[in-house]
C-alpha positions in Angstrom: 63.1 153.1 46.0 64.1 149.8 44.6 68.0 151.2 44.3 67.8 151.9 48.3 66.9 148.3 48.7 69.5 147.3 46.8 72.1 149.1 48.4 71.1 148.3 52.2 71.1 144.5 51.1 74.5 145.2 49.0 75.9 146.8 52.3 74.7 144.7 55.1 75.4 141.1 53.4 78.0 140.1 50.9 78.9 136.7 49.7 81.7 134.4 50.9 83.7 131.5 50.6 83.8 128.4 52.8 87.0 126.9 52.1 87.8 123.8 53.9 91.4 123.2 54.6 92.9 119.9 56.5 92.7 121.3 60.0 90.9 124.5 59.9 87.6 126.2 57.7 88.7 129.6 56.1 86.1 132.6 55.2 87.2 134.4 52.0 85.2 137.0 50.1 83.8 135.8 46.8 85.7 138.2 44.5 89.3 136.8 46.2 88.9 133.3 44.4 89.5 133.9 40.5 89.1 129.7 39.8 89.0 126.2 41.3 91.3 123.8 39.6 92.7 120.0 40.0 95.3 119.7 42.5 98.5 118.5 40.6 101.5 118.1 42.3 104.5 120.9 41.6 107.8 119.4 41.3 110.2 119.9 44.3 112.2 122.9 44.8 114.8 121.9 46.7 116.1 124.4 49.8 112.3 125.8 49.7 110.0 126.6 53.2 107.7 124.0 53.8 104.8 126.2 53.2 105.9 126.4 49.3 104.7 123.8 47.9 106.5 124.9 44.3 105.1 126.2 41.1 101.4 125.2 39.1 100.6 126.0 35.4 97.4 128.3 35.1 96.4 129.9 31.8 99.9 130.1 30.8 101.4 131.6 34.2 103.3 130.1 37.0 101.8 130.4 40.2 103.4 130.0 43.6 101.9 127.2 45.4 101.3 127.2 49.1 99.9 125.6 51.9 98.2 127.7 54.4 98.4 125.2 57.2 102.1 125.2 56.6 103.0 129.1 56.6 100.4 129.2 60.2 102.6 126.7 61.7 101.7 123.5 60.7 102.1 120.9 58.0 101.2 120.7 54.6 98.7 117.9 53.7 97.5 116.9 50.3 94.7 114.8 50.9 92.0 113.4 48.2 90.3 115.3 46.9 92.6 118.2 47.1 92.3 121.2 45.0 94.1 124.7 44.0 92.0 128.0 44.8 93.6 130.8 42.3 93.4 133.8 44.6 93.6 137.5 42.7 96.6 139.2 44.4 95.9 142.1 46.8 99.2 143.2 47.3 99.7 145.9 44.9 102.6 144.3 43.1 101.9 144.9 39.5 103.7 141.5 38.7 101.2 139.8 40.8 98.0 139.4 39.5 97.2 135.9 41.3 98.4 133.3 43.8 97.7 129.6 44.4 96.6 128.4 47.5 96.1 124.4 48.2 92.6 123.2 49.6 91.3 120.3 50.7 87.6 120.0 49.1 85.2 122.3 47.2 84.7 125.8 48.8 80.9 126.4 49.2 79.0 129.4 48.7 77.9 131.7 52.1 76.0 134.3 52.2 77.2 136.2 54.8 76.2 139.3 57.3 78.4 142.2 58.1 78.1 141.5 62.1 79.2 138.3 61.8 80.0 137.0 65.7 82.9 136.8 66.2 84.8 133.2 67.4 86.8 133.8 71.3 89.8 131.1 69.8 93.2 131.4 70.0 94.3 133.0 66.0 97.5 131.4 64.3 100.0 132.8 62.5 98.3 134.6 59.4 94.5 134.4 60.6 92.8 138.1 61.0 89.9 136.7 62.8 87.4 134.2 64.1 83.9 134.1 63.1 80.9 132.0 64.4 78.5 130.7 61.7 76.1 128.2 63.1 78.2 125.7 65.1 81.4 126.5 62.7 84.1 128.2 63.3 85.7 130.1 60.2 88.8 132.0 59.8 89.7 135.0 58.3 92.8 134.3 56.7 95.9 137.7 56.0 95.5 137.1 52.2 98.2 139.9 51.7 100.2 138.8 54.6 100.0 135.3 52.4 101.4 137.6 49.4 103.9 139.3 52.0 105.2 135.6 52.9 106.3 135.0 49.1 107.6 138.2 48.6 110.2 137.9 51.7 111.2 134.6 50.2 112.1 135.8 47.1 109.6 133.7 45.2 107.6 136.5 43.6 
């Protein structure tokens, strides 16, 4: 009887990821973020899109940076307090095991139901959806559309 209880909670909540960005609040799955790290800033690449920010050292691999306000149409912004999130790769690419993906603060923990409502805004560029939770809105964000993005640019 327990294991029934265990696997209605397992299926109608799961934990999240509030991950605050400079001008929008993303939702990601717990399992998506492999580490938090110290922003440090890439050197330029020159000729690069805006949304690459360049390359970071993690446990001896070279990640592509990017900004997710740049690649949905807006500008990159390092701001104190800025951090990496090491997202695991969803892709399929066996050469990708992990991405890097500047944010602005300390994502929080969120437990969060599977009926979620959702948000009536407009979506940018790379957003899947809108979700209400309490007054906040928080976006879904295309994390293999992210890894798609790199890919057509030749940087992974």
């Amino acid at each position: 009887m327990s294991q029934a209880v265990v696997t209605q909670n397992s299926v109608s909540s799961l934990t999240g990821l509030v991950v605050p960005l400079a001008d929008r609040t993303l939702l990601l799955p717990n399992v998506a973020v492999a580490e938090l790290i110290p922003y440090r800033a890439p050197p330029a690449i020159a000729g690069m899109p805006g949304w690459f920010l360049g390359q970071v050292a993690w446990r001896d691999l070279r990640l592509p940076l990017l900004s997710f306000e740049a690649a949905s149409g807006g500008q990159p912004v390092v701001a104190e307090g800025a951090r990496i999130a090491i997202l695991n790769a969803l892709g399929g690419r066996p050469q990708v095991k992990f991405i890097a993906l500047l944010v602005q603060g300390i994502p929080r923990s969120l437990r969060v139901a599977e009926d979620l409502p959702r948000a009536d805004v407009p979506l940018a560029p790379l957003e899947l959806a809108a979700v209400k939770v309490d007054d906040a809105v928080l976006r879904i964000p295309d994390l293999e559309g992210l890894e798609q993005l790199l890919a057509d640019a030749g940087l992974i």
